[in-house]
Tab-separated table of C-alpha atoms in Angstrom:
chain	number	residue	atom	x	y	z
A	166	UNK	CA	-12.027	11.656	-1.103
A	167	UNK	CA	-9.459	10.199	1.296
A	168	UNK	CA	-5.818	11.216	1.047
A	169	UNK	CA	-2.783	9.018	1.613
A	170	UNK	CA	0.901	9.940	1.669
A	171	UNK	CA	3.441	7.576	0.148
A	172	UNK	CA	7.001	8.131	1.369
A	173	UNK	CA	9.015	6.756	-1.518
A	174	UNK	CA	12.491	8.206	-0.963
A	175	UNK	CA	14.835	8.559	2.011
A	176	UNK	CA	17.485	10.555	0.160
A	177	UNK	CA	17.459	13.388	2.659
A	178	UNK	CA	20.064	15.876	3.913
A	179	UNK	CA	22.275	14.614	6.718
A	180	UNK	CA	22.908	11.041	5.605
A	181	UNK	CA	21.857	7.866	7.446
A	182	UNK	CA	22.016	9.493	10.866
A	183	UNK	CA	19.332	11.990	9.866
A	184	UNK	CA	16.883	9.479	8.390
A	185	UNK	CA	15.159	8.526	11.650
A	186	UNK	CA	14.459	12.049	12.971
A	187	UNK	CA	13.445	13.283	9.528
A	188	UNK	CA	11.064	10.374	9.016
A	189	UNK	CA	9.582	10.885	12.489
A	190	UNK	CA	8.909	14.543	11.698
A	191	UNK	CA	7.383	13.824	8.289
A	192	UNK	CA	5.087	11.175	9.779
A	193	UNK	CA	4.005	13.401	12.688
A	194	UNK	CA	3.362	16.305	10.346
A	195	UNK	CA	1.331	14.155	7.933
A	196	UNK	CA	-0.647	12.631	10.792
A	197	UNK	CA	-1.385	16.066	12.247
A	198	UNK	CA	-2.254	17.471	8.808
A	199	UNK	CA	-5.049	14.950	8.437
A	200	UNK	CA	-3.745	12.358	5.994
A	201	UNK	CA	-5.908	9.239	6.230
A	202	UNK	CA	-3.042	6.863	5.487
A	203	UNK	CA	0.761	6.859	5.289
A	204	UNK	CA	2.674	4.292	3.241
A	205	UNK	CA	6.183	3.155	2.409
A	206	UNK	CA	7.316	0.955	-0.465
A	207	UNK	CA	8.342	-2.666	-0.027
A	208	UNK	CA	11.680	-2.436	-1.798
A	209	UNK	CA	15.324	-2.935	-0.856
A	210	UNK	CA	16.862	-0.945	-3.726
A	211	UNK	CA	15.460	2.388	-4.846
A	212	UNK	CA	13.240	1.929	-7.892
A	213	UNK	CA	13.462	3.431	-11.340
A	214	UNK	CA	11.465	6.592	-11.741
A	215	UNK	CA	12.307	7.677	-8.188
A	216	UNK	CA	16.089	7.454	-8.062
A	217	UNK	CA	19.182	5.339	-8.531
A	218	UNK	CA	19.302	1.801	-7.072
A	219	UNK	CA	22.136	2.890	-4.769
A	220	UNK	CA	20.017	5.520	-3.010
A	221	UNK	CA	18.841	4.792	0.573
A	222	UNK	CA	15.922	2.381	1.020
A	223	UNK	CA	14.535	1.067	4.311
A	224	UNK	CA	12.926	-2.329	4.945
A	225	UNK	CA	9.188	-1.767	4.987
A	226	UNK	CA	7.723	-3.559	8.022
A	227	UNK	CA	10.462	-2.274	10.348
A	228	UNK	CA	9.823	1.236	9.069
A	229	UNK	CA	6.073	0.941	9.633
A	230	UNK	CA	6.642	-0.059	13.246
A	231	UNK	CA	8.745	3.075	13.748
A	232	UNK	CA	6.061	5.155	12.042
A	233	UNK	CA	3.381	3.724	14.308
A	234	UNK	CA	5.251	5.099	17.318
A	235	UNK	CA	5.245	8.582	15.773
A	236	UNK	CA	1.586	8.784	14.718
A	237	UNK	CA	-1.814	8.400	16.316
A	238	UNK	CA	-4.546	8.402	13.693
A	239	UNK	CA	-3.418	7.600	10.122
A	240	UNK	CA	-3.536	4.011	8.911
A	241	UNK	CA	-0.164	2.558	7.909
A	242	UNK	CA	0.824	0.094	5.210
A	243	UNK	CA	3.138	-1.109	2.471
A	244	UNK	CA	2.440	0.212	-1.017
A	245	UNK	CA	2.546	-2.706	-1.758
A	246	UNK	CA	4.338	-5.763	-0.389
A	247	UNK	CA	6.103	-8.191	-2.724
A	248	UNK	CA	4.589	-11.609	-2.022
A	249	UNK	CA	7.798	-13.569	-2.561
A	250	UNK	CA	9.786	-11.626	0.045
A	251	UNK	CA	8.089	-13.340	3.022
A	252	UNK	CA	6.204	-16.543	3.800
A	253	UNK	CA	2.432	-16.209	4.342
A	254	UNK	CA	2.517	-16.700	8.103
A	255	UNK	CA	5.034	-13.885	8.430
A	256	UNK	CA	2.930	-11.588	6.260
A	257	UNK	CA	-0.048	-12.060	8.564
A	258	UNK	CA	1.920	-11.907	11.813
A	259	UNK	CA	3.679	-8.706	10.702
A	260	UNK	CA	0.419	-7.021	9.713
A	261	UNK	CA	-1.240	-8.198	12.927
A	262	UNK	CA	1.671	-6.953	15.030
A	263	UNK	CA	1.496	-3.545	13.374
A	264	UNK	CA	-2.261	-3.466	13.915
A	265	UNK	CA	-1.978	-4.334	17.617
A	266	UNK	CA	0.876	-1.924	18.330
A	267	UNK	CA	-0.737	0.939	16.380
A	268	UNK	CA	-4.143	0.549	17.998
A	269	UNK	CA	-5.858	-0.899	14.934
A	270	UNK	CA	-4.318	1.166	12.123
A	271	UNK	CA	-2.662	-1.424	9.854
A	272	UNK	CA	-3.187	-2.188	6.210
A	273	UNK	CA	-1.997	-5.375	4.560
A	274	UNK	CA	-0.810	-4.139	1.190
A	275	UNK	CA	0.411	-6.930	-1.066
A	276	UNK	CA	0.918	-7.829	-4.701
A	277	UNK	CA	2.653	-10.204	-7.090
A	278	UNK	CA	5.841	-8.053	-7.178
A	279	UNK	CA	7.999	-7.115	-10.150
A	280	UNK	CA	11.512	-6.044	-9.186
A	281	UNK	CA	13.701	-8.853	-10.425
A	282	UNK	CA	16.921	-6.835	-10.131
A	283	UNK	CA	16.677	-6.320	-6.374
A	284	UNK	CA	15.515	-9.900	-5.849
A	285	UNK	CA	18.462	-11.343	-7.747
A	286	UNK	CA	20.788	-8.779	-6.213
A	287	UNK	CA	19.988	-9.789	-2.631
A	288	UNK	CA	19.396	-13.480	-3.243
A	289	UNK	CA	15.608	-13.662	-3.057
A	290	UNK	CA	14.143	-16.423	-5.220
A	291	UNK	CA	12.192	-14.851	-8.070
A	292	UNK	CA	9.617	-17.344	-9.383
A	293	UNK	CA	7.779	-16.861	-12.637
A	294	UNK	CA	4.887	-14.395	-12.732
A	295	UNK	CA	2.373	-17.219	-12.866
A	296	UNK	CA	3.895	-18.824	-9.776
A	297	UNK	CA	3.918	-15.492	-7.931
A	298	UNK	CA	0.206	-15.097	-8.584
A	299	UNK	CA	-0.371	-18.589	-7.223
A	300	UNK	CA	1.687	-17.662	-4.155
A	301	UNK	CA	-0.342	-14.471	-3.772
A	302	UNK	CA	-3.666	-16.308	-3.811
A	303	UNK	CA	-2.475	-18.884	-1.300
A	304	UNK	CA	-1.147	-16.105	0.953
A	305	UNK	CA	-4.524	-14.361	0.813
A	306	UNK	CA	-6.325	-17.584	1.704
A	307	UNK	CA	-4.001	-18.118	4.660
A	308	UNK	CA	-4.520	-14.515	5.765
A	309	UNK	CA	-8.292	-14.944	5.830
A	310	UNK	CA	-7.855	-18.138	7.819
A	311	UNK	CA	-5.517	-16.578	10.359
A	312	UNK	CA	-7.820	-13.582	10.822
A	313	UNK	CA	-10.886	-15.654	11.667
A	314	UNK	CA	-12.380	-15.560	15.145
A	315	UNK	CA	-10.429	-15.001	18.343
A	316	UNK	CA	-7.131	-16.567	17.238
A	317	UNK	CA	-7.525	-17.815	13.691
A	318	UNK	CA	-9.221	-20.855	12.235
A	319	UNK	CA	-6.428	-23.116	13.611
A	320	UNK	CA	-7.098	-25.304	10.578
A	321	UNK	CA	-4.476	-26.864	8.348
A	322	UNK	CA	-3.726	-25.485	4.898
A	323	UNK	CA	-2.359	-27.456	1.978
A	324	UNK	CA	-1.510	-25.536	-1.167
A	325	UNK	CA	0.775	-25.929	-4.122
A	326	UNK	CA	3.385	-23.566	-2.688
A	327	UNK	CA	2.661	-23.454	1.042
A	328	UNK	CA	1.711	-25.947	3.730
A	329	UNK	CA	0.657	-24.949	7.245
A	330	UNK	CA	-0.568	-27.236	9.994
A	331	UNK	CA	-2.255	-24.727	12.325
A	332	UNK	CA	-3.463	-21.287	11.236
A	333	UNK	CA	-3.350	-19.729	14.688
A	334	UNK	CA	-2.917	-15.995	15.246
A	335	UNK	CA	-2.529	-14.736	18.802
A	336	UNK	CA	-2.904	-11.917	19.640
A	337	UNK	CA	-5.604	-11.387	17.089
A	338	UNK	CA	-5.742	-8.135	15.135
A	339	UNK	CA	-7.638	-5.207	16.612
A	340	UNK	CA	-9.118	-4.134	13.273
A	341	UNK	CA	-12.331	-6.027	12.669
A	342	UNK	CA	-13.142	-8.152	10.875
A	343	UNK	CA	-9.411	-7.896	10.035
A	344	UNK	CA	-6.864	-5.328	8.868
A	345	UNK	CA	-8.023	-4.213	5.427
A	346	UNK	CA	-6.292	-5.984	2.565
A	347	UNK	CA	-5.151	-3.945	-0.425
A	348	UNK	CA	-3.938	-5.686	-3.566
A	349	UNK	CA	-1.827	-3.488	-5.816
A	350	UNK	CA	-1.846	-3.651	-9.591
A	351	UNK	CA	-4.295	-3.346	-12.428
A	352	UNK	CA	-3.987	-6.680	-14.242
A	353	UNK	CA	-7.450	-7.359	-15.576
A	354	UNK	CA	-7.448	-11.157	-15.676
A	355	UNK	CA	-5.683	-12.089	-12.427
A	356	UNK	CA	-5.006	-9.122	-10.147
A	357	UNK	CA	-8.453	-7.549	-10.204
A	358	UNK	CA	-10.074	-10.992	-9.927
A	359	UNK	CA	-8.099	-11.572	-6.734
A	360	UNK	CA	-9.193	-8.145	-5.466
A	361	UNK	CA	-12.826	-9.074	-6.002
A	362	UNK	CA	-12.414	-12.399	-4.252
A	363	UNK	CA	-10.134	-11.559	-1.317
A	364	UNK	CA	-9.431	-7.837	-0.852
A	365	UNK	CA	-10.932	-4.743	0.721
A	366	UNK	CA	-9.230	-2.289	-1.636
A	367	UNK	CA	-7.562	-2.117	-5.023
A	368	UNK	CA	-4.767	0.198	-6.064
A	369	UNK	CA	-4.248	1.216	-9.666
A	370	UNK	CA	-2.456	4.092	-11.329
A	371	UNK	CA	-2.988	6.245	-14.383
A	372	UNK	CA	-5.157	9.137	-15.490
A	373	UNK	CA	-8.921	9.356	-15.120
A	374	UNK	CA	-9.945	7.288	-18.162
A	375	UNK	CA	-7.431	4.563	-17.348
A	376	UNK	CA	-8.407	4.122	-13.719
A	377	UNK	CA	-12.109	4.325	-14.588
A	378	UNK	CA	-11.606	1.400	-16.963
A	379	UNK	CA	-9.820	-0.604	-14.266
A	380	UNK	CA	-12.602	0.061	-11.762
A	381	UNK	CA	-15.162	-1.124	-14.309
A	382	UNK	CA	-13.227	-4.350	-14.820
A	383	UNK	CA	-13.171	-4.804	-11.045
A	384	UNK	CA	-16.907	-4.205	-10.901
A	385	UNK	CA	-17.495	-6.984	-13.415
A	386	UNK	CA	-15.295	-9.388	-11.436
A	387	UNK	CA	-17.262	-8.577	-8.272
A	388	UNK	CA	-20.590	-9.097	-9.983
A	389	UNK	CA	-19.408	-12.426	-11.389
A	390	UNK	CA	-18.975	-13.797	-7.858
A	391	UNK	CA	-21.978	-12.046	-6.351
A	392	UNK	CA	-20.046	-9.414	-4.397
A	393	UNK	CA	-21.145	-5.793	-4.054
A	394	UNK	CA	-18.434	-3.735	-5.845
A	395	UNK	CA	-18.919	-0.942	-3.312
A	396	UNK	CA	-17.382	-3.202	-0.655
A	397	UNK	CA	-13.998	-2.624	-2.330
A	398	UNK	CA	-12.344	0.737	-1.743
A	399	UNK	CA	-11.080	2.218	-4.993
A	400	UNK	CA	-7.631	3.759	-4.542
A	401	UNK	CA	-5.117	5.166	-6.981
A	402	UNK	CA	-1.388	5.866	-6.742
A	403	UNK	CA	-0.248	9.266	-7.979
A	404	UNK	CA	2.520	11.815	-7.434
A	405	UNK	CA	2.511	15.513	-6.563
A	406	UNK	CA	4.978	18.318	-7.174
A	407	UNK	CA	3.762	21.096	-4.867
A	408	UNK	CA	4.867	24.604	-5.705
A	409	UNK	CA	6.691	25.841	-2.610
A	410	UNK	CA	7.201	29.312	-3.959
A	411	UNK	CA	9.776	28.636	-6.638
A	412	UNK	CA	7.272	28.361	-9.476
A	413	UNK	CA	8.285	24.760	-10.142
A	414	UNK	CA	5.266	22.592	-9.436
A	415	UNK	CA	1.514	22.575	-8.991
A	416	UNK	CA	-0.550	25.055	-7.037
A	417	UNK	CA	-3.053	23.766	-4.459
A	418	UNK	CA	-5.888	24.496	-6.864
A	419	UNK	CA	-4.235	22.550	-9.662
A	420	UNK	CA	-3.695	19.563	-7.383
A	421	UNK	CA	-7.316	19.583	-6.212
A	422	UNK	CA	-8.584	19.927	-9.787
A	423	UNK	CA	-6.426	17.026	-10.978
A	424	UNK	CA	-7.560	14.797	-8.153
A	425	UNK	CA	-11.135	15.913	-8.754
A	426	UNK	CA	-10.894	14.330	-12.193
A	427	UNK	CA	-9.765	11.109	-10.524
A	428	UNK	CA	-12.722	11.301	-8.129
A	429	UNK	CA	-15.023	11.701	-11.123
A	430	UNK	CA	-13.426	8.550	-12.552
A	431	UNK	CA	-14.361	6.640	-9.398
A	432	UNK	CA	-11.349	7.022	-7.088
A	433	UNK	CA	-12.211	7.191	-3.388
A	434	UNK	CA	-8.717	7.320	-1.881
A	435	UNK	CA	-5.808	8.984	-3.660
A	436	UNK	CA	-2.373	7.987	-2.357
A	437	UNK	CA	0.471	10.130	-3.567
A	438	UNK	CA	4.185	10.647	-3.196
A	439	UNK	CA	5.381	14.207	-2.710
A	440	UNK	CA	8.521	15.718	-4.158
A	441	UNK	CA	10.654	17.175	-1.353
A	442	UNK	CA	8.462	15.605	1.318
A	443	UNK	CA	11.224	16.279	3.854
A	444	UNK	CA	10.702	20.031	3.402
A	445	UNK	CA	8.249	20.953	6.197
A	446	UNK	CA	6.548	23.431	3.893
A	447	UNK	CA	5.301	20.638	1.636
A	448	UNK	CA	3.162	18.840	4.229
A	449	UNK	CA	2.080	22.165	5.732
A	450	UNK	CA	0.814	23.410	2.376
A	451	UNK	CA	-0.952	20.154	1.562
A	452	UNK	CA	-2.668	20.017	4.936
A	453	UNK	CA	-3.760	23.633	4.810
A	454	UNK	CA	-4.617	24.122	1.134
A	455	UNK	CA	-5.176	20.711	-0.489
A	456	UNK	CA	-6.693	18.213	1.937
A	457	UNK	CA	-9.773	20.371	2.694
A	458	UNK	CA	-10.456	20.532	-1.028
A	459	UNK	CA	-10.134	16.756	-1.364
A	460	UNK	CA	-12.558	16.235	1.510
A	461	UNK	CA	-15.147	18.189	-0.454
A	462	UNK	CA	-14.876	16.042	-3.593
């Protein structure tokens, strides 16, 4: 099983001036510990379940560029991008830029988005869910066009939401055939159909039975279009509360056992946020006592 670290909060000691050095250390430590991927959210306000909207939140693509300069091996991506925040050409150019500057380590993580409060708050248009899914599919089609060949298909694109006259992408991404595309969400009629048609990975959340069901739905969508389901990496988003000696959290064995149940349900790559990720002991413990166990699953 692969392991990914999601950095979901920047509410760290020292205020804004300490965010950059703390993030650099967390990323270096996670990279050195052996995490396969490192992710940040694509939000502008902190989300419910993590903290208050007023808590610090960094813009995602800028943050990933900074992270690329402080890592050497882990792949980097948004978990996951909100399609309506950027036009398709910018999505592809940003992912390509990250891929080139990181030496071929970018993910394109994207989804139909959900956070209406931050969109309205900062003035982003927030189309209906149906329109956002249409925008997502057109963005994925444009991405595949721009990632063709040496500098994109250079063809025109005419969609309901987007029009482009020349799908050129230079420099082209290093990752071949293109940076892997992850679509987040477990919607069974639309999201997982789009995964089967356009993506290299899905991301769903829940316990073992729930994610197993989602993977089975994805398998049926793949089979309906003649695609091998094993071409799609099965990932899941989770959270971890490591016990750092205060008795409040999970032991390494408990974490490995819990993720083992997810592996039995079909997960190949577990991506998780970590409480107190800025405490150096957290990444140290995970790298020493958890990741080897996940590798063996």
